[in-house]
Short mmCIF file of C-alpha atoms (C1' of nucleotides) in Angstrom, two decimals:
data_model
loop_
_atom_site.label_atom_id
_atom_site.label_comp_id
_atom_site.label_asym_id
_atom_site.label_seq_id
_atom_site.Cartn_x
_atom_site.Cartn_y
_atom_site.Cartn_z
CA UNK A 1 -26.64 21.53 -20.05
CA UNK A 2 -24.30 20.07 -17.50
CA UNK A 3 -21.83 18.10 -18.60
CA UNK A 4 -19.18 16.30 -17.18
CA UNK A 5 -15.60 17.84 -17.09
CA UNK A 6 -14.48 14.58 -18.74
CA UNK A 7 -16.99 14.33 -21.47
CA UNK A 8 -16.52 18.22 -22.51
CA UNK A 9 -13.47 17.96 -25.75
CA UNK A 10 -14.48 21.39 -26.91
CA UNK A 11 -12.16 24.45 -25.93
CA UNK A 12 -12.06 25.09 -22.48
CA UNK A 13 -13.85 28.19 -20.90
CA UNK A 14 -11.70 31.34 -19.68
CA UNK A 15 -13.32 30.67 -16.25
CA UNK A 16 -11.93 26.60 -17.06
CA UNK A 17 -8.96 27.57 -17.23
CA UNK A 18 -8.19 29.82 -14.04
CA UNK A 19 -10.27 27.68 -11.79
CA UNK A 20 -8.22 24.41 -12.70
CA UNK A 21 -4.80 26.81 -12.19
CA UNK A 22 -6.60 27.58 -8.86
CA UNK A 23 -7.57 23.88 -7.54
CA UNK A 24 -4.17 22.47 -8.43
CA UNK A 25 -2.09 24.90 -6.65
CA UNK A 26 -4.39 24.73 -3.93
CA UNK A 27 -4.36 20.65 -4.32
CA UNK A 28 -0.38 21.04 -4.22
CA UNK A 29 -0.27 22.82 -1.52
CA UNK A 30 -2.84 19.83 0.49
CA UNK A 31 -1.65 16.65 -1.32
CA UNK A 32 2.44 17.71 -0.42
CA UNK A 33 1.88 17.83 2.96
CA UNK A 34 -0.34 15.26 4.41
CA UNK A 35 0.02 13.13 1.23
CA UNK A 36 -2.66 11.65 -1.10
CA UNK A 37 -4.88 9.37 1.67
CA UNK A 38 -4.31 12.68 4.42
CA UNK A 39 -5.55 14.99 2.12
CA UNK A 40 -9.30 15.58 2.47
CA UNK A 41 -11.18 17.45 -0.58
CA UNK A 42 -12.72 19.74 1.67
CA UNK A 43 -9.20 20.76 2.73
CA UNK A 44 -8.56 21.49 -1.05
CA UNK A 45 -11.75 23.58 -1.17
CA UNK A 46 -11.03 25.13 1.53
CA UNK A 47 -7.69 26.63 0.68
CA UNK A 48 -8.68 26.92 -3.10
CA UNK A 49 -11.52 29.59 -1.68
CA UNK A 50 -14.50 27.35 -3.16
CA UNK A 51 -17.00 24.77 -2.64
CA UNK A 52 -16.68 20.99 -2.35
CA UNK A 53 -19.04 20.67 -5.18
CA UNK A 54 -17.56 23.63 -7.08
CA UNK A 55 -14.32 21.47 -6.92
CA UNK A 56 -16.00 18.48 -8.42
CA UNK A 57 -17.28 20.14 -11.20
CA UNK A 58 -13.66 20.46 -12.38
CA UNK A 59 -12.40 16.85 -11.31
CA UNK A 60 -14.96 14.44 -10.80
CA UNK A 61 -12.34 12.35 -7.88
CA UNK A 62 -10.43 12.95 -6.01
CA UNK A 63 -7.84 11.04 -8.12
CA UNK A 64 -8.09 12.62 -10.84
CA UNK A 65 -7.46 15.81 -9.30
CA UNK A 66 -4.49 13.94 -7.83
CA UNK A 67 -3.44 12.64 -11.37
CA UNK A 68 -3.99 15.84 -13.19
CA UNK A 69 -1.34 17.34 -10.52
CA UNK A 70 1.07 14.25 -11.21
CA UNK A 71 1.38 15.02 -14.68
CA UNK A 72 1.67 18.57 -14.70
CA UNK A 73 4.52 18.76 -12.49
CA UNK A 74 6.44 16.06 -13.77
CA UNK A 75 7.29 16.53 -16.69
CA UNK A 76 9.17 19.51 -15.44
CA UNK A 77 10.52 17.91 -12.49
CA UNK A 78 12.67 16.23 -14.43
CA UNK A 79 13.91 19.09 -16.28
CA UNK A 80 17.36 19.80 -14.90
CA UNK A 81 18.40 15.80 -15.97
CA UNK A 82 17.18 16.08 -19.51
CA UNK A 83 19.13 18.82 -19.36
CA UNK A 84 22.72 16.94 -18.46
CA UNK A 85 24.58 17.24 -21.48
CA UNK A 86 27.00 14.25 -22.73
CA UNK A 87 29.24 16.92 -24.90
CA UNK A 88 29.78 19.09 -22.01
CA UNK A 89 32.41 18.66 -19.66
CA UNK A 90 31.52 16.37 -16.92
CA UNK A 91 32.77 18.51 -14.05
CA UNK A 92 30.84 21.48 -14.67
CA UNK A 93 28.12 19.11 -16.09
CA UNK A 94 27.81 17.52 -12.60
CA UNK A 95 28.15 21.10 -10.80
CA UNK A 96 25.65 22.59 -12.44
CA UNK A 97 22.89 19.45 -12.33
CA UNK A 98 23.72 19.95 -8.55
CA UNK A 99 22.92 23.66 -8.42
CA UNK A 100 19.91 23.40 -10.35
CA UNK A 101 18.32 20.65 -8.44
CA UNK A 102 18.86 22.85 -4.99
CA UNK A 103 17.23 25.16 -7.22
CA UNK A 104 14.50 23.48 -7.43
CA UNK A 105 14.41 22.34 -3.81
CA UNK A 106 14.51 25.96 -2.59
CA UNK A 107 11.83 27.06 -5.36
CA UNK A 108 9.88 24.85 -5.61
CA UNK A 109 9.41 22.94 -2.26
CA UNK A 110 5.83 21.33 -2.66
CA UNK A 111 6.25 19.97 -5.46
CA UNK A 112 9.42 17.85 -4.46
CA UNK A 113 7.57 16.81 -1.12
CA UNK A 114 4.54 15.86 -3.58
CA UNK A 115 6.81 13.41 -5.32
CA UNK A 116 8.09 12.38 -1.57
CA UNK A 117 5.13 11.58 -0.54
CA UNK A 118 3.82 9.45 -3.27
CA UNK A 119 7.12 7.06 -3.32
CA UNK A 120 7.06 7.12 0.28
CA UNK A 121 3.62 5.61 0.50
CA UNK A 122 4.76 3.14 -2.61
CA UNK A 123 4.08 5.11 -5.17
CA UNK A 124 0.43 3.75 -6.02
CA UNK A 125 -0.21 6.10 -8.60
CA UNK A 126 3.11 6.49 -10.43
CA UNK A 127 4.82 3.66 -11.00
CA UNK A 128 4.34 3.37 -14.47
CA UNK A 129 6.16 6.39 -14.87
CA UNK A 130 9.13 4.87 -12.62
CA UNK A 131 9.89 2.21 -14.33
CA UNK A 132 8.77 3.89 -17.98
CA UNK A 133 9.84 7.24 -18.62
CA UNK A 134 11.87 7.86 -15.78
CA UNK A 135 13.55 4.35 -15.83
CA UNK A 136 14.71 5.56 -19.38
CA UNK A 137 15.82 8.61 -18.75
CA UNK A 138 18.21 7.85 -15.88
CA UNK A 139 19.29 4.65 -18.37
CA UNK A 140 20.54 6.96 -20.52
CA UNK A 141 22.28 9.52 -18.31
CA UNK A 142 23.77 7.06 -16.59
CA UNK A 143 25.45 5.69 -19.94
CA UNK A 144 27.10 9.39 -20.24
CA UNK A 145 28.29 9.29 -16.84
CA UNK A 146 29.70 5.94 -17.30
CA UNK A 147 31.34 6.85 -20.78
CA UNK A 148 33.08 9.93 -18.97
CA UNK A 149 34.59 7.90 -16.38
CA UNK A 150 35.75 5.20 -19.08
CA UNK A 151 37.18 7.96 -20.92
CA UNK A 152 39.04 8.51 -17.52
CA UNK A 153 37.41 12.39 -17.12
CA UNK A 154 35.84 11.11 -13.59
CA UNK A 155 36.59 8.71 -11.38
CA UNK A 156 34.85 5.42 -11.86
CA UNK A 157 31.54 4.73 -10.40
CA UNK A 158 28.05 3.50 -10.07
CA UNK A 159 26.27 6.25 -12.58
CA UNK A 160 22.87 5.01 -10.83
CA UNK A 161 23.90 5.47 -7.47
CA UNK A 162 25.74 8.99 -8.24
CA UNK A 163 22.16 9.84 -9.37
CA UNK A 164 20.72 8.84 -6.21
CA UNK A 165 22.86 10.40 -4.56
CA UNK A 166 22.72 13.21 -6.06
CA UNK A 167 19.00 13.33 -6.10
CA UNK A 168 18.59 12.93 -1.94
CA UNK A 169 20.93 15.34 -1.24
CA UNK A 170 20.05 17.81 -2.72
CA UNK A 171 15.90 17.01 -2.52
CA UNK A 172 16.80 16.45 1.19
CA UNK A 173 16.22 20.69 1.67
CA UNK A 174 12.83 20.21 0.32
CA UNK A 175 11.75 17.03 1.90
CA UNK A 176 12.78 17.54 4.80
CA UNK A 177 13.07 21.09 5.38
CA UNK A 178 11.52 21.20 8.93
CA UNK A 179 14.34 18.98 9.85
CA UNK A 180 16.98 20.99 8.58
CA UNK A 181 15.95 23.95 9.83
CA UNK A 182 15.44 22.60 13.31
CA UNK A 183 18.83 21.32 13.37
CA UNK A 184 20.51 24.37 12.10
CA UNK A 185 18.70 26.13 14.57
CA UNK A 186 16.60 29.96 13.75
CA UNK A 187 20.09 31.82 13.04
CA UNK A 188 21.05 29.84 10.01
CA UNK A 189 17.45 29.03 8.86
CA UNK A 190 18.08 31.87 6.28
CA UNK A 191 17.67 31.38 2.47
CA UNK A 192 21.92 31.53 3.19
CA UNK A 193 21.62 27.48 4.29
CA UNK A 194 21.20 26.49 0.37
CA UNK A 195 24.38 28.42 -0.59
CA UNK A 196 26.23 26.44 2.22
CA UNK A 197 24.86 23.72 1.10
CA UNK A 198 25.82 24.27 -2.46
CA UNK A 199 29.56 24.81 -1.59
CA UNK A 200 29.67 21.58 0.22
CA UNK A 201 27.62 19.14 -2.07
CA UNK A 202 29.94 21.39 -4.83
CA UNK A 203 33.11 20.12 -3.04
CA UNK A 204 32.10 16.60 -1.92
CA UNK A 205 31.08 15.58 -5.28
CA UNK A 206 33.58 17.82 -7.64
CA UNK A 207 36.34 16.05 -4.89
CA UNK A 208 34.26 12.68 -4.95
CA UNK A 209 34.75 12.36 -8.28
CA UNK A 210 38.04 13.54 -9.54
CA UNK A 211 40.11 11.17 -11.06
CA UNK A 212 42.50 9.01 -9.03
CA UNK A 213 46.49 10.43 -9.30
CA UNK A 214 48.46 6.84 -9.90
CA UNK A 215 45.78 4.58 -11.63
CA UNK A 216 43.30 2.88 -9.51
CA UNK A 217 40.64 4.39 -7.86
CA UNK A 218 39.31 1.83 -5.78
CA UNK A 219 37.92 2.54 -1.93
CA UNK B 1 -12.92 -2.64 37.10
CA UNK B 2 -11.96 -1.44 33.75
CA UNK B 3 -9.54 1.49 34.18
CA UNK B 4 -8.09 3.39 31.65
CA UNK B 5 -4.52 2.45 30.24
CA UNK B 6 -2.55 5.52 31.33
CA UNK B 7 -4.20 5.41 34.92
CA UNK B 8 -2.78 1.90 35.75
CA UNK B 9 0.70 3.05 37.61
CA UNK B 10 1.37 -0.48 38.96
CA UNK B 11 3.51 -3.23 37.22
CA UNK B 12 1.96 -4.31 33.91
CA UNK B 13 0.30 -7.78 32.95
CA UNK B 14 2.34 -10.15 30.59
CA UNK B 15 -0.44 -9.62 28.29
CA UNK B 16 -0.07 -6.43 28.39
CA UNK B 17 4.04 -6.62 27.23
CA UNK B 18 2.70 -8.84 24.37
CA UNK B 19 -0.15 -7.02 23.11
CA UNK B 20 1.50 -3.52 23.31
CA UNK B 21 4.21 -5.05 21.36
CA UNK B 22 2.10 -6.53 18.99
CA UNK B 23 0.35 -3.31 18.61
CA UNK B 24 3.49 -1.09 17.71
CA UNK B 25 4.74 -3.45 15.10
CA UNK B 26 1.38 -3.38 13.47
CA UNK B 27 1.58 0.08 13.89
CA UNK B 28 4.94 0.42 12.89
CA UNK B 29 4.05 -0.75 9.76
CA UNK B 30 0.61 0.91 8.82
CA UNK B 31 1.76 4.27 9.79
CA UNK B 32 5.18 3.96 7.87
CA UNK B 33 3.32 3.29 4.41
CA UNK B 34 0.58 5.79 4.78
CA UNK B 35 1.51 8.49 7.57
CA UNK B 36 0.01 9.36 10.58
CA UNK B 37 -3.27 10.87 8.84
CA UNK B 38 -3.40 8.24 6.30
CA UNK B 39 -3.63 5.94 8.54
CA UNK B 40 -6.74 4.34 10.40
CA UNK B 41 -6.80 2.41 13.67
CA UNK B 42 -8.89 0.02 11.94
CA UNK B 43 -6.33 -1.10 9.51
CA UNK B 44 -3.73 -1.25 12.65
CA UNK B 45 -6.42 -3.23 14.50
CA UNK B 46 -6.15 -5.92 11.06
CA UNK B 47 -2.32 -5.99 10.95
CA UNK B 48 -2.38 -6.80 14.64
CA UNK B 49 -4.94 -9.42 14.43
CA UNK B 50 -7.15 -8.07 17.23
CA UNK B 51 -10.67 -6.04 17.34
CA UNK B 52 -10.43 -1.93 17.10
CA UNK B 53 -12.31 -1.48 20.67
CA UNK B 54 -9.40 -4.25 22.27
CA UNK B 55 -6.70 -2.23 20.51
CA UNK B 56 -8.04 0.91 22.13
CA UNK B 57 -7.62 -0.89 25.24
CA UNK B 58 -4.43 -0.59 25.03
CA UNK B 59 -3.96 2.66 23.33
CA UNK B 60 -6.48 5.07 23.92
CA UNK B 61 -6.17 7.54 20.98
CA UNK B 62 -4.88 7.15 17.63
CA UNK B 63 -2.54 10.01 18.94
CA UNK B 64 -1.29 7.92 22.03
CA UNK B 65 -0.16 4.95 19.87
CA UNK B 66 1.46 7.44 17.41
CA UNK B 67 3.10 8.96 20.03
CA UNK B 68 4.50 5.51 21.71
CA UNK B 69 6.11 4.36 18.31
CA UNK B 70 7.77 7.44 17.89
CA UNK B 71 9.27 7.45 21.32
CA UNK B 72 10.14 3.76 20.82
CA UNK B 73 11.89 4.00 17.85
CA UNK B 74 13.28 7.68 18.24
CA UNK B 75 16.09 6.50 20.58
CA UNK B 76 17.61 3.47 18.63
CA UNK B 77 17.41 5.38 15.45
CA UNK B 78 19.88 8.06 16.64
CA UNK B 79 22.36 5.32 17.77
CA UNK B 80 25.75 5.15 14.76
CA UNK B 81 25.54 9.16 14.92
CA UNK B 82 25.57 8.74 19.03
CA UNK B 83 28.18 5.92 19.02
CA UNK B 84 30.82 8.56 15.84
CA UNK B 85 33.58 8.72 18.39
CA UNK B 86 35.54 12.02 18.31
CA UNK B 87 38.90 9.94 19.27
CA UNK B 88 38.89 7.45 16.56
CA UNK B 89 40.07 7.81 13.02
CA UNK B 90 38.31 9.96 11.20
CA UNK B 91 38.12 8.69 7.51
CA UNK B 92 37.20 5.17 9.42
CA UNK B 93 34.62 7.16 11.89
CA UNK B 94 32.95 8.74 8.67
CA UNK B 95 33.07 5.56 6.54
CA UNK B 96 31.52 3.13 9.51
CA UNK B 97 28.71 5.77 10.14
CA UNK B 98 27.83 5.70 6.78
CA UNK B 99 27.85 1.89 6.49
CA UNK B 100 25.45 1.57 9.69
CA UNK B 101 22.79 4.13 8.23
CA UNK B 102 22.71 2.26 4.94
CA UNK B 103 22.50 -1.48 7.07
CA UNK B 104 19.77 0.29 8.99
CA UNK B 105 18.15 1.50 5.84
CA UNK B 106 18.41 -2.34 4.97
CA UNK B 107 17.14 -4.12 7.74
CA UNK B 108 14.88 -0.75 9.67
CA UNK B 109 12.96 0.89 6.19
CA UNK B 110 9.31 1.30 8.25
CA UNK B 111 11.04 3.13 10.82
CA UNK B 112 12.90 5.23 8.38
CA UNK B 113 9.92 5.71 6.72
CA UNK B 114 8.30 6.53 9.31
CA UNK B 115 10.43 9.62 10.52
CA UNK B 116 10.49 10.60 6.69
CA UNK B 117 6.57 10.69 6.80
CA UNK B 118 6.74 12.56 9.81
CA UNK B 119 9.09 14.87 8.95
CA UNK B 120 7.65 15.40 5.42
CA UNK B 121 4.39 16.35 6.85
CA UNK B 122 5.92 19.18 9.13
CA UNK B 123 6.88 16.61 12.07
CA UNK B 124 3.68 17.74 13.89
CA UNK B 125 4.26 15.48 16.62
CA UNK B 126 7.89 15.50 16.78
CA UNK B 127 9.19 18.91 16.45
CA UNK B 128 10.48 19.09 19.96
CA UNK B 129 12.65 16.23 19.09
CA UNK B 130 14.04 18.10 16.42
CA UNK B 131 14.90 20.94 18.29
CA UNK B 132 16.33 19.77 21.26
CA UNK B 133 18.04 16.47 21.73
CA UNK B 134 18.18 15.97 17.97
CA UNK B 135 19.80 19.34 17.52
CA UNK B 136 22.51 19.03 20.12
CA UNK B 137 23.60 15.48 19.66
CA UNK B 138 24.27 16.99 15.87
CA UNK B 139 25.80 20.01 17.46
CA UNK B 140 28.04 17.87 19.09
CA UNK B 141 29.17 15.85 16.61
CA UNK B 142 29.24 18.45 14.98
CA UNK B 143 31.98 20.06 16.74
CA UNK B 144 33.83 16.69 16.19
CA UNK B 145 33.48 17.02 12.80
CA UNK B 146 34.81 20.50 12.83
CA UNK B 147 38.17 20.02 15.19
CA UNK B 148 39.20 17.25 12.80
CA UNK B 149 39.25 19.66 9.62
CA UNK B 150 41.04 22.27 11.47
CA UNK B 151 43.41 19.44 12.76
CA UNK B 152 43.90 18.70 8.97
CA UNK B 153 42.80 15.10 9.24
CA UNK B 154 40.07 15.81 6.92
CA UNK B 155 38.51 18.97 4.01
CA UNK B 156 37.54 21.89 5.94
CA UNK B 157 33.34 21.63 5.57
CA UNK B 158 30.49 22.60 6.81
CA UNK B 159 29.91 19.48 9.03
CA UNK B 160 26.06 20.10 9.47
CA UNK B 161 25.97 19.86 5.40
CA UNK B 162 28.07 16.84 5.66
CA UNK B 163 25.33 15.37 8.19
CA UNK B 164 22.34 15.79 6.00
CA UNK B 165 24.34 14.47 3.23
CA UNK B 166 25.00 11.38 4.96
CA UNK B 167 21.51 10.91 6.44
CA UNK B 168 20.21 11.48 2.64
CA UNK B 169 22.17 9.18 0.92
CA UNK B 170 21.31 6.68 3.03
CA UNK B 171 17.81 7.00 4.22
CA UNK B 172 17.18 7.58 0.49
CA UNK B 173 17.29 3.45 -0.30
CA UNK B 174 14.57 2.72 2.32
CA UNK B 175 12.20 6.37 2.26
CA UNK B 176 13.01 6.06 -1.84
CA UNK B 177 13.21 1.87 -2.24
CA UNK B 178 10.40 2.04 -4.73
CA UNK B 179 12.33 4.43 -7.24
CA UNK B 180 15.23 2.79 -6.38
CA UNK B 181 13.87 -0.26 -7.37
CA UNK B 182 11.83 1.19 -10.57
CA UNK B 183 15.23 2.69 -11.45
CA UNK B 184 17.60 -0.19 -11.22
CA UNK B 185 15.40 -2.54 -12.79
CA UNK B 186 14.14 -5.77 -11.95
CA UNK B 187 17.54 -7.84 -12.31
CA UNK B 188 20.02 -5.19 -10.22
CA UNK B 189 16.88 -4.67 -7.23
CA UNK B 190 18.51 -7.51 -5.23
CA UNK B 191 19.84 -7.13 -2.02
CA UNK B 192 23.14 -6.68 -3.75
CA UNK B 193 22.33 -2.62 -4.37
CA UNK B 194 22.93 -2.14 -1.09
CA UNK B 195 26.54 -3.04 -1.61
CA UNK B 196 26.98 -1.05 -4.15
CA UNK B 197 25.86 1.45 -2.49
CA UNK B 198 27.62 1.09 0.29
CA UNK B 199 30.84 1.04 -1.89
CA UNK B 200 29.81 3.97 -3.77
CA UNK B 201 29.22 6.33 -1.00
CA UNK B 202 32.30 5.13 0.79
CA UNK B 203 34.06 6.02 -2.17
CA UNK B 204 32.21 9.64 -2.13
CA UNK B 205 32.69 10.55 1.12
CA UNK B 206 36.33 9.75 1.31
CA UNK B 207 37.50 11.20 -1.47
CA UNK B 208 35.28 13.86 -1.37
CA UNK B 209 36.64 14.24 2.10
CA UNK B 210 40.43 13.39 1.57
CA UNK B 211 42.62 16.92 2.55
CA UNK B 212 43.72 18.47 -0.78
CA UNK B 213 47.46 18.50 -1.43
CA UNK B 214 49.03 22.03 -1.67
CA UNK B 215 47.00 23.61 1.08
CA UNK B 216 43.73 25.49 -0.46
CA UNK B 217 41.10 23.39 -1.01
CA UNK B 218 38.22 25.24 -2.02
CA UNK B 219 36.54 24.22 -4.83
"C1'" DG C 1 -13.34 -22.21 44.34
"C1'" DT C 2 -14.39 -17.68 44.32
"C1'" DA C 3 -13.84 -12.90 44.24
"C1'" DA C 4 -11.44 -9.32 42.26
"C1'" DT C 5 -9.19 -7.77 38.49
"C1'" DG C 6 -7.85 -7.70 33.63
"C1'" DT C 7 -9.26 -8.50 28.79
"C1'" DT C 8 -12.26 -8.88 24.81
"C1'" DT C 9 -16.42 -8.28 22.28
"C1'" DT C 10 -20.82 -6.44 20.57
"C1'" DA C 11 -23.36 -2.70 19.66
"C1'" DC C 12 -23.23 1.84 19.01
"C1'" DC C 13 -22.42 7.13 18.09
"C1'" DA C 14 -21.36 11.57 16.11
"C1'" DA C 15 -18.32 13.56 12.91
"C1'" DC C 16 -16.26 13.26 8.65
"C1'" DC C 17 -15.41 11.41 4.05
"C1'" DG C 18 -15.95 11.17 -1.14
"C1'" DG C 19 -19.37 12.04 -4.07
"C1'" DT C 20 -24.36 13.12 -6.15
"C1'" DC C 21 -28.35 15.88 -7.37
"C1'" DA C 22 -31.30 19.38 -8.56
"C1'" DA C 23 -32.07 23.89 -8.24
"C1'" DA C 24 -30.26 28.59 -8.35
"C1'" DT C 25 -27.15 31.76 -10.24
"C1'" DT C 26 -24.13 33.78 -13.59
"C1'" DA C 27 -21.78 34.35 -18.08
"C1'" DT C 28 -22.08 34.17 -23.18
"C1'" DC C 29 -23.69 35.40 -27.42
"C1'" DA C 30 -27.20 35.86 -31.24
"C1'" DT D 1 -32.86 41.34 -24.51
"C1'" DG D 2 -33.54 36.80 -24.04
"C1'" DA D 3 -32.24 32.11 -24.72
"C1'" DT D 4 -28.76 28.97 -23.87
"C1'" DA D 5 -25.00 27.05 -21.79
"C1'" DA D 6 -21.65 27.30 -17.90
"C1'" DT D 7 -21.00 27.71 -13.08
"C1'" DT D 8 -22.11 27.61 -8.18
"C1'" DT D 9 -24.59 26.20 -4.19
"C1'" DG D 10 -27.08 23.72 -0.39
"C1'" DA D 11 -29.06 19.67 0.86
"C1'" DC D 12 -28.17 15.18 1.00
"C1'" DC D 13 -26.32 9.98 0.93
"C1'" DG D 14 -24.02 5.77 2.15
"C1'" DG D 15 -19.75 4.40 3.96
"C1'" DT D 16 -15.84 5.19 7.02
"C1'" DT D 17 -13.60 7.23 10.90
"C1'" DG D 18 -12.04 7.79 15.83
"C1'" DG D 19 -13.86 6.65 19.87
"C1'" DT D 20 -17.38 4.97 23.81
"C1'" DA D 21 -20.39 1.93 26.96
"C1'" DA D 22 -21.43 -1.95 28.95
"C1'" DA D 23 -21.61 -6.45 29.33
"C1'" DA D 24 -19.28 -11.05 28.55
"C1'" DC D 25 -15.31 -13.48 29.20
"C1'" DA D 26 -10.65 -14.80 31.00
"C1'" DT D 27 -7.00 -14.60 34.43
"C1'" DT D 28 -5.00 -14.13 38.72
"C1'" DA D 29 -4.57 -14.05 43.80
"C1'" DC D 30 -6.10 -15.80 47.86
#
DNA sequence: GTAATGTTTTACCAACCGGTCAAATTATCA
DNA sequence: TGATAATTTGACCGGTTGGTAAAACATTAC
């Protein structure tokens, strides 16, 4: 019988399995560049090496296909911040939260432009998760940041706004990548432009954020 | 007789100034929500409150009007980096660039979002832009950048690096205003975050700028 | 006023879009 | 092996898309 992909709870086929891992990276690769309404599911076929209908069997919309995506990447998107540790010291703390999100901007390109290109168009389809999960998360990171500069270990700041900052900076290599590399012209288009661009965002927020000699640290 | 828009050489109609402008701002803002692709000319044709066959009057491919925004909005958009002045004071020059990006996030997001889209999707249409005047008005400044760190005025730095970090920071409150916004909360998503943005960047970029006493300043 | 030009509308088209259906094909397992 | 369930395909559908043709309407210049 043919069911639906929905209505079928039991254990999912071998063949399930690797043609779902095969649509979504092939959905990633449409839905981060031309973004949810410029993404066509013949497009997704296409690249996945299948069938419209073949597609369909294994997610009945469009949307879900879309949401199924959503959710799988992130959760591990937001690895590297769950990760920011309140014992550790906030220097290297910072550093390495820094590092690891250019990581993940060099690595894993598509799915920061995925995430782009949803909040860029208003986020539609995840803003639940911005002002749930997310929302939370940053709450409470941004609590340890501002408990490290009351303990006088950082300068004092806006914790949100560090975490903005820190987010389109270093996101900025992924997002928008064409630009950077057009600007930095062929010779320095080399995997070598995230190491310079580690040392700087390094220095600008290690400097940024060291504590004032002589008591205030106002502008 | 009905000739085509780009055949008409001779002065153009005052209807023609209005409705062209009317056109673009629709434009401006169906285009900066859902990209180029995700856009249709009938939803333009709504915005502007006019018929899709009159609009195409005007405009005679989706392409065309695409095209015209760009070039329309290009120009401005590249005026505080145009107008950093290599003979002023550098910490001021640095700290007044950043506060015009982040009033022209403010009071310009569709056109910031509309680059971002753009750029995000491989800046199809604007890669030339990229390339050439783009790249050597930032090669310039650039160079400005540069002869004030060896002068000592400011951190030696990559200046490109310090470029994109700027543009990030403060494109990311209108390309980003919905996480922003999902992030801060309800009560801080005033119009006051831009201030405190503004004073948290400032803070960043000076500091994280300022020359290091006792020579060295690597990180 | 009227003729020429500029503007707007109605009706339309072919291609494409998301999605369905039923039949054909393939894999699984007793 | 054969029955059963899972997978794949081609043909198709109604709605949307970018764009056209021609005629109706408005504006301008003389």
């Amino acid at each position: 019988m043919v069911l639906p992909r929905a209505a079928r709870t039991q254990r999912r086929t071998r063949i399930q399995e690797e043609k779902e891992e095969l649509i979504l990276e092939a959905a990633l690769d449409v839905f981060a560049t031309h973004g949810f309404r410029g993404s066509t599911i013949d497009q997704i076929a296409e690249v996945a090496g299948m069938s419209k209908p073949n597609l369909l069997y294994y997610f009945r919309t469009k949307d879900a296909m879309h949401r199924a995506l959503i959710d799988r990447v992130l959760y591990n998107w937001l690895d590297p911040l769950r990760e920011f540790d309140a014992e550790g010291n906030p220097v290297s703390e910072i550093r390495s939260y820094i590092r690891r999100k250019l990581e993940m901007a060099r690595d894993f390109p598509r799915e920061s432009r995925l995430f782009a290109n949803e909040i860029l168009q208003g986020a539609p389809h995840i803003e639940d998760e911005l002002k749930g999960p997310l929302k939370e998360l940053v709450d409470e990171k941004a609590e340890v940041i501002r408990s490290w500069a009351k303990a006088g270990k950082i300068a004092k700041c806006d914790p949100y706004h560090l975490i903005f900052a820190i987010w389109s900076t270093t996101q900025h290599y992924a997002d928008f990548d064409v630009q950077v590399r057009g600007v930095l012209g062929e010779e320095r288009s080399g995997e070598g432009r995230f190491e310079d661009a580690a040392r700087f965002l390094e220095q600008l927020f290690v400097h940024g954020l060291e504590i004032r000699e002589g008591g205030v640290d106002a502008v």
